[in-house]
mmCIF file of C-alpha atoms in Angstrom:
data_model
loop_
_atom_site.group_PDB
_atom_site.id
_atom_site.type_symbol
_atom_site.label_atom_id
_atom_site.label_comp_id
_atom_site.label_asym_id
_atom_site.label_seq_id
_atom_site.Cartn_x
_atom_site.Cartn_y
_atom_site.Cartn_z
ATOM 1 C CA MET C 1 10.088 52.306 52.497
ATOM 2 C CA VAL C 2 7.881 51.979 55.579
ATOM 3 C CA LYS C 3 8.213 54.277 58.532
ATOM 4 C CA ILE C 4 7.800 52.924 62.074
ATOM 5 C CA SER C 5 7.452 55.540 64.881
ATOM 6 C CA PHE C 6 8.207 55.231 68.608
ATOM 7 C CA GLN C 7 6.641 57.429 71.297
ATOM 8 C CA PRO C 8 9.053 59.598 73.414
ATOM 9 C CA PRO C 9 10.272 58.030 76.664
ATOM 10 C CA PRO C 10 8.823 59.033 80.022
ATOM 11 C CA ALA C 11 10.109 62.110 81.797
ATOM 12 C CA GLY C 12 11.871 60.254 84.652
ATOM 13 C CA LEU C 13 14.532 58.597 82.518
ATOM 14 C CA LYS C 14 18.208 59.582 82.673
ATOM 15 C CA ALA C 15 19.709 62.112 80.344
ATOM 16 C CA GLU C 16 22.044 59.516 78.878
ATOM 17 C CA LYS C 17 19.102 57.644 77.456
ATOM 18 C CA ASP C 18 17.708 60.934 76.079
ATOM 19 C CA GLY C 19 20.930 61.514 74.259
ATOM 20 C CA ALA C 20 21.077 57.968 72.964
ATOM 21 C CA ALA C 21 17.586 58.328 71.564
ATOM 22 C CA GLY C 22 18.861 60.930 69.089
ATOM 23 C CA CYS C 23 17.602 64.430 68.502
ATOM 24 C CA GLY C 24 13.921 65.261 68.478
ATOM 25 C CA ASP C 25 10.913 63.806 70.311
ATOM 26 C CA LYS C 26 10.761 60.502 68.383
ATOM 27 C CA ALA C 27 13.020 58.244 66.335
ATOM 28 C CA GLU C 28 12.266 56.614 63.017
ATOM 29 C CA ILE C 29 13.394 53.195 61.684
ATOM 30 C CA PHE C 30 12.949 52.261 58.043
ATOM 31 C CA LEU C 31 12.450 48.594 57.004
ATOM 32 C CA PRO C 32 12.410 47.184 53.493
ATOM 33 C CA ARG C 33 8.956 46.932 51.946
ATOM 34 C CA ASP C 34 9.324 43.241 51.144
ATOM 35 C CA VAL C 35 9.679 42.456 54.869
ATOM 36 C CA GLU C 36 6.222 43.913 55.624
ATOM 37 C CA GLU C 37 4.416 42.573 52.622
ATOM 38 C CA GLN C 38 5.671 38.949 52.989
ATOM 39 C CA PRO C 39 2.530 36.738 52.688
ATOM 40 C CA LEU C 40 1.330 34.572 55.537
ATOM 41 C CA PRO C 41 2.069 30.814 55.361
ATOM 42 C CA VAL C 42 -0.598 28.834 53.407
ATOM 43 C CA GLN C 43 0.569 25.342 54.274
ATOM 44 C CA SER C 44 -1.954 25.023 57.088
ATOM 45 C CA ARG C 45 -4.790 26.057 54.757
ATOM 46 C CA LYS C 46 -3.798 23.442 52.186
ATOM 47 C CA SER C 47 -3.656 20.742 54.875
ATOM 48 C CA SER C 48 -7.149 21.648 56.076
ATOM 49 C CA LEU C 49 -8.534 21.532 52.528
ATOM 50 C CA SER C 50 -6.902 18.138 51.901
ATOM 51 C CA ARG C 51 -8.355 16.685 55.076
ATOM 52 C CA MET C 52 -11.783 18.032 54.133
ATOM 53 C CA CYS C 53 -11.572 16.447 50.647
ATOM 54 C CA TYR C 54 -10.499 13.073 52.056
ATOM 55 C CA LEU C 55 -13.327 13.164 54.596
ATOM 56 C CA THR C 56 -15.889 14.012 51.911
ATOM 57 C CA MET C 57 -14.673 11.220 49.628
ATOM 58 C CA SER C 58 -14.758 8.719 52.497
ATOM 59 C CA LEU C 59 -18.330 9.657 53.338
ATOM 60 C CA MET C 60 -19.366 9.348 49.691
ATOM 61 C CA LEU C 61 -17.755 5.892 49.410
ATOM 62 C CA LEU C 62 -19.444 4.788 52.630
ATOM 63 C CA LEU C 63 -22.813 6.016 51.389
ATOM 64 C CA LEU C 64 -22.313 4.246 48.059
ATOM 65 C CA GLY C 65 -21.397 1.031 49.858
ATOM 66 C CA LEU C 66 -24.555 1.242 51.978
ATOM 67 C CA ILE C 67 -26.694 1.782 48.869
ATOM 68 C CA LEU C 68 -25.132 -1.172 47.035
ATOM 69 C CA THR C 69 -25.487 -3.381 50.113
ATOM 70 C CA SER C 70 -29.143 -2.426 50.486
ATOM 71 C CA MET C 71 -29.788 -3.208 46.808
ATOM 72 C CA TYR C 72 -28.104 -6.609 47.160
ATOM 73 C CA VAL C 73 -30.028 -7.520 50.305
ATOM 74 C CA TYR C 74 -33.317 -6.447 48.715
ATOM 75 C CA ARG C 75 -32.558 -8.418 45.553
ATOM 76 C CA TYR C 76 -31.578 -11.511 47.533
ATOM 77 C CA PHE C 77 -34.652 -11.591 49.719
ATOM 78 C CA SER C 78 -36.992 -10.690 46.863
ATOM 79 C CA ILE C 79 -35.821 -13.830 45.019
ATOM 80 C CA THR C 80 -35.428 -16.329 47.826
ATOM 81 C CA GLY C 81 -38.265 -15.163 50.039
ATOM 82 C CA SER C 82 -41.065 -17.633 50.651
ATOM 83 C CA SER C 83 -44.084 -15.452 50.189
ATOM 84 C CA PRO C 84 -46.820 -17.387 48.357
ATOM 85 C CA THR C 85 -47.473 -14.354 46.155
ATOM 86 C CA ASP C 86 -43.828 -13.922 45.177
ATOM 87 C CA PRO C 87 -43.688 -14.381 41.382
ATOM 88 C CA GLU C 88 -40.115 -15.618 41.656
ATOM 89 C CA ASN C 89 -41.365 -18.686 43.593
ATOM 90 C CA LEU C 90 -44.310 -19.549 41.329
ATOM 91 C CA PHE C 91 -43.658 -21.439 38.113
ATOM 92 C CA HIS C 92 -46.086 -22.463 35.386
ATOM 93 C CA CYS C 93 -44.272 -25.410 33.880
ATOM 94 C CA GLY C 94 -44.689 -27.808 31.027
ATOM 95 C CA VAL C 95 -42.672 -30.750 29.791
ATOM 96 C CA ILE C 96 -42.703 -32.928 26.682
ATOM 97 C CA TYR C 97 -41.914 -36.607 27.231
ATOM 98 C CA GLN C 98 -42.281 -39.983 25.564
ATOM 99 C CA ASP C 99 -44.761 -42.418 27.060
ATOM 100 C CA HIS C 100 -43.433 -45.954 26.691
ATOM 101 C CA TYR C 101 -45.649 -47.490 29.367
ATOM 102 C CA TYR C 102 -49.058 -47.141 27.755
ATOM 103 C CA SER C 103 -48.148 -46.325 24.178
ATOM 104 C CA GLY C 104 -46.270 -48.782 22.027
ATOM 105 C CA LEU C 105 -45.551 -46.012 19.529
ATOM 106 C CA ARG C 106 -43.682 -43.933 22.116
ATOM 107 C CA GLU C 107 -45.787 -40.918 21.300
ATOM 108 C CA GLN C 108 -44.928 -37.537 22.705
ATOM 109 C CA LEU C 109 -47.136 -36.208 25.497
ATOM 110 C CA GLU C 110 -47.331 -32.935 27.370
ATOM 111 C CA LEU C 111 -47.531 -32.518 31.122
ATOM 112 C CA HIS C 112 -48.351 -29.210 32.815
ATOM 113 C CA GLU C 113 -48.084 -28.263 36.473
ATOM 114 C CA ASP C 114 -47.856 -25.222 38.731
ATOM 115 C CA VAL C 115 -44.968 -25.258 41.182
ATOM 116 C CA ARG C 116 -44.516 -23.177 44.325
ATOM 117 C CA ILE C 117 -41.161 -23.453 46.073
ATOM 118 C CA TYR C 118 -40.779 -22.317 49.677
ATOM 119 C CA LEU C 119 -37.058 -22.089 50.281
ATOM 120 C CA GLU C 120 -37.123 -20.930 53.879
ATOM 121 C CA GLU C 121 -39.725 -23.498 54.952
ATOM 122 C CA ASP C 122 -37.981 -26.175 52.841
ATOM 123 C CA TYR C 123 -40.962 -27.611 51.010
ATOM 124 C CA GLU C 124 -42.489 -27.723 47.538
ATOM 125 C CA GLN C 125 -46.134 -27.541 46.502
ATOM 126 C CA ILE C 126 -47.221 -28.818 43.085
ATOM 127 C CA ASN C 127 -50.609 -28.562 41.413
ATOM 128 C CA ILE C 128 -51.357 -30.810 38.441
ATOM 129 C CA PRO C 129 -54.485 -29.855 36.487
ATOM 130 C CA MET C 130 -56.631 -32.302 34.577
ATOM 131 C CA PRO C 131 -54.353 -33.780 31.902
ATOM 132 C CA HIS C 132 -55.284 -34.051 28.230
ATOM 133 C CA PHE C 133 -55.126 -37.853 28.409
ATOM 134 C CA GLY C 134 -56.979 -40.290 30.654
ATOM 135 C CA GLU C 135 -54.096 -42.108 32.331
ATOM 136 C CA SER C 136 -53.488 -39.601 35.135
ATOM 137 C CA ASP C 137 -55.556 -37.848 37.789
ATOM 138 C CA PRO C 138 -55.336 -34.176 38.718
ATOM 139 C CA ALA C 139 -53.589 -33.784 42.043
ATOM 140 C CA ASP C 140 -51.959 -31.549 44.610
ATOM 141 C CA ILE C 141 -48.595 -32.688 45.951
ATOM 142 C CA ILE C 142 -46.490 -31.482 48.878
ATOM 143 C CA HIS C 143 -42.883 -32.510 49.451
ATOM 144 C CA ASP C 144 -41.987 -31.565 53.019
ATOM 145 C CA PHE C 145 -38.225 -31.869 53.455
ATOM 146 C CA GLN C 146 -38.376 -30.932 57.129
ATOM 147 C CA ARG C 147 -40.685 -33.823 57.960
ATOM 148 C CA GLY C 148 -39.324 -36.111 55.251
ATOM 149 C CA LEU C 149 -42.834 -36.753 53.914
ATOM 150 C CA THR C 150 -44.713 -36.514 50.628
ATOM 151 C CA ALA C 151 -48.477 -36.116 50.417
ATOM 152 C CA TYR C 152 -50.611 -36.732 47.317
ATOM 153 C CA HIS C 153 -54.100 -35.311 47.175
ATOM 154 C CA ASP C 154 -55.915 -37.126 44.378
ATOM 155 C CA ILE C 155 -58.478 -34.525 43.336
ATOM 156 C CA ALA C 156 -60.551 -37.027 41.363
ATOM 157 C CA LEU C 157 -60.980 -39.229 44.465
ATOM 158 C CA ASP C 158 -60.684 -36.396 47.012
ATOM 159 C CA LYS C 159 -58.351 -38.582 49.092
ATOM 160 C CA CYS C 160 -54.901 -37.993 50.563
ATOM 161 C CA TYR C 161 -51.984 -40.394 50.570
ATOM 162 C CA VAL C 162 -48.828 -39.934 52.629
ATOM 163 C CA ILE C 163 -45.466 -41.649 52.219
ATOM 164 C CA GLU C 164 -41.838 -41.096 53.108
ATOM 165 C CA LEU C 165 -40.103 -38.586 50.862
ATOM 166 C CA ASN C 166 -38.079 -40.191 48.082
ATOM 167 C CA THR C 167 -35.033 -37.941 47.796
ATOM 168 C CA THR C 168 -33.635 -39.943 44.876
ATOM 169 C CA ILE C 169 -36.514 -38.711 42.720
ATOM 170 C CA VAL C 170 -37.538 -35.396 44.255
ATOM 171 C CA MET C 171 -35.011 -32.587 43.999
ATOM 172 C CA PRO C 172 -34.517 -30.400 47.100
ATOM 173 C CA PRO C 173 -36.226 -26.999 46.942
ATOM 174 C CA GLN C 174 -33.045 -25.044 46.248
ATOM 175 C CA SER C 175 -31.928 -27.373 43.426
ATOM 176 C CA PHE C 176 -35.419 -27.538 41.921
ATOM 177 C CA TRP C 177 -35.735 -23.760 42.100
ATOM 178 C CA GLU C 178 -32.414 -23.309 40.303
ATOM 179 C CA LEU C 179 -33.471 -25.784 37.607
ATOM 180 C CA LEU C 180 -36.710 -23.927 36.949
ATOM 181 C CA ILE C 181 -34.976 -20.552 36.987
ATOM 182 C CA ASN C 182 -32.588 -21.777 34.298
ATOM 183 C CA VAL C 183 -35.434 -22.787 31.992
ATOM 184 C CA LYS C 184 -37.829 -20.000 32.930
ATOM 185 C CA LYS C 185 -37.273 -18.119 29.692
ATOM 186 C CA GLY C 186 -38.849 -20.980 27.757
ATOM 187 C CA VAL C 187 -42.251 -22.586 28.150
ATOM 188 C CA TYR C 188 -41.139 -26.208 28.215
ATOM 189 C CA LEU C 189 -38.356 -28.131 29.803
ATOM 190 C CA PRO C 190 -36.111 -30.029 27.408
ATOM 191 C CA GLN C 191 -37.643 -33.232 26.089
ATOM 192 C CA THR C 192 -37.322 -35.904 28.718
ATOM 193 C CA TYR C 193 -38.391 -39.414 29.687
ATOM 194 C CA ILE C 194 -40.713 -41.042 32.217
ATOM 195 C CA ILE C 195 -40.087 -43.433 35.091
ATOM 196 C CA GLN C 196 -42.601 -45.346 37.169
ATOM 197 C CA GLU C 197 -43.085 -45.962 40.864
ATOM 198 C CA GLU C 198 -45.752 -48.098 42.481
ATOM 199 C CA MET C 199 -47.302 -47.695 45.910
ATOM 200 C CA ILE C 200 -49.889 -49.624 47.878
ATOM 201 C CA VAL C 201 -52.296 -48.355 50.524
ATOM 202 C CA THR C 202 -51.480 -49.741 53.984
ATOM 203 C CA GLU C 203 -53.480 -48.004 56.718
ATOM 204 C CA HIS C 204 -55.796 -45.160 57.516
ATOM 205 C CA VAL C 205 -54.259 -42.084 59.182
ATOM 206 C CA THR C 206 -56.143 -40.843 62.235
ATOM 207 C CA ASP C 207 -53.624 -38.452 63.805
ATOM 208 C CA MET C 208 -53.179 -35.667 61.256
ATOM 209 C CA ASP C 209 -51.014 -33.519 63.525
ATOM 210 C CA GLN C 210 -48.059 -35.872 63.150
ATOM 211 C CA LEU C 211 -47.892 -35.041 59.436
ATOM 212 C CA GLY C 212 -46.849 -31.428 59.957
ATOM 213 C CA SER C 213 -48.699 -28.201 59.277
ATOM 214 C CA PHE C 214 -48.225 -28.153 55.487
ATOM 215 C CA ILE C 215 -49.618 -31.632 54.870
ATOM 216 C CA TYR C 216 -52.251 -31.100 57.565
ATOM 217 C CA HIS C 217 -53.706 -28.113 55.683
ATOM 218 C CA LEU C 218 -53.645 -30.058 52.422
ATOM 219 C CA CYS C 219 -55.370 -33.180 53.765
ATOM 220 C CA ARG C 220 -57.602 -31.726 56.467
ATOM 221 C CA GLY C 221 -61.166 -33.050 56.166
ATOM 222 C CA LYS C 222 -60.164 -35.745 53.639
ATOM 223 C CA GLU C 223 -59.671 -39.468 53.975
ATOM 224 C CA THR C 224 -55.941 -39.925 54.457
ATOM 225 C CA TYR C 225 -53.955 -43.138 54.067
ATOM 226 C CA ARG C 226 -50.413 -44.315 54.479
ATOM 227 C CA LEU C 227 -48.559 -45.677 51.485
ATOM 228 C CA LYS C 228 -45.749 -48.183 51.036
ATOM 229 C CA ARG C 229 -43.533 -48.537 47.987
ATOM 230 C CA ARG C 230 -43.725 -51.773 46.073
ATOM 231 C CA THR C 231 -40.446 -53.085 44.752
ATOM 232 C CA SER C 232 -41.837 -55.619 42.253
ATOM 233 C CA ARG C 233 -41.742 -54.779 38.559
ATOM 234 C CA ARG C 234 -44.955 -56.443 37.422
ATOM 235 C CA HIS C 235 -47.348 -54.538 35.155
ATOM 236 C CA ILE C 236 -49.828 -52.718 37.303
ATOM 237 C CA HIS C 237 -52.712 -52.538 34.829
ATOM 238 C CA ARG C 238 -52.875 -56.370 34.674
ATOM 239 C CA ARG C 239 -53.726 -56.823 38.307
ATOM 240 C CA ALA C 240 -57.416 -57.560 38.547
ATOM 241 C CA ALA C 241 -57.409 -57.652 42.365
ATOM 242 C CA GLU C 242 -56.347 -54.029 42.740
ATOM 243 C CA SER C 243 -57.632 -50.636 41.804
ATOM 244 C CA CYS C 244 -54.849 -48.249 40.789
ATOM 245 C CA HIS C 245 -54.861 -44.541 40.086
ATOM 246 C CA HIS C 246 -51.985 -42.735 38.449
ATOM 247 C CA ILE C 247 -50.564 -39.300 39.105
ATOM 248 C CA ARG C 248 -47.957 -37.981 36.714
ATOM 249 C CA HIS C 249 -45.693 -35.191 37.866
ATOM 250 C CA PHE C 250 -42.117 -33.958 37.742
ATOM 251 C CA GLU C 251 -39.807 -32.551 40.403
ATOM 252 C CA ASN C 252 -36.650 -33.347 38.510
ATOM 253 C CA THR C 253 -35.413 -33.537 34.933
ATOM 254 C CA PHE C 254 -37.767 -36.451 34.219
ATOM 255 C CA VAL C 255 -41.461 -37.281 34.610
ATOM 256 C CA VAL C 256 -42.660 -39.657 37.332
ATOM 257 C CA ASP C 257 -45.720 -41.878 36.977
ATOM 258 C CA THR C 258 -46.892 -42.607 40.529
ATOM 259 C CA ALA C 259 -49.345 -45.490 40.713
ATOM 260 C CA ILE C 260 -51.357 -45.687 43.951
ATOM 261 C CA CYS C 261 -52.990 -49.101 44.293
ATOM 262 C CA GLN C 262 -55.523 -50.394 46.762
ATOM 263 C CA LYS C 263 -56.859 -53.907 47.133
ATOM 264 C CA LEU C 264 -60.455 -54.408 46.154
#
């Protein structure tokens, strides 16, 4: 039992109240022990802890989402960025094909080229080293999809040739990039075939600025000419009145033999 004491009342109170207070200077009231020792409510503490746990978990999920988003953005821009030094945009390629234009035996030949794809600027740059056979010249090629132009720099002649971009042959940068990514684990593209296109020189280019910055930097300081596609199917190497040079390249699933001819 617990004892609770009360102080005696002040002296000015009536005698009736003194008698009602009982005998002695103070009165005592006894309460059960379980009434005093009843624990305080803990529901509020549990609610606070629950709110704290939910807040902590929400912050952790938010932080994890930010980390994953940052990793995705970094991965995306590291692949599709157009930095010339980005290894994801530089491809050392090779292809095996059958030559049925200059070889009656349809022998297999190899073609190598270095490809740089600039996705943001929407153009492709191709370098073709000196081939192992004598039917093609080394060259640098630019396909500018913004300007709709293709430029061939024949390294053997040190001359540039510009023509409208042929989108039926040249794959867009994004599609070409995806093709090369898919075969990047191997050295060669699957065995393929060759097609031929013929062009003739029409006029000398004097205003280089109209060709755009990419082609301008490729052809600056070089003799530059306009080209026109020839639709006839006659054999080029039988024309005695023309001088033709060939550039073999690929920007698709097949090889292209581009013949650039000029009247003598």
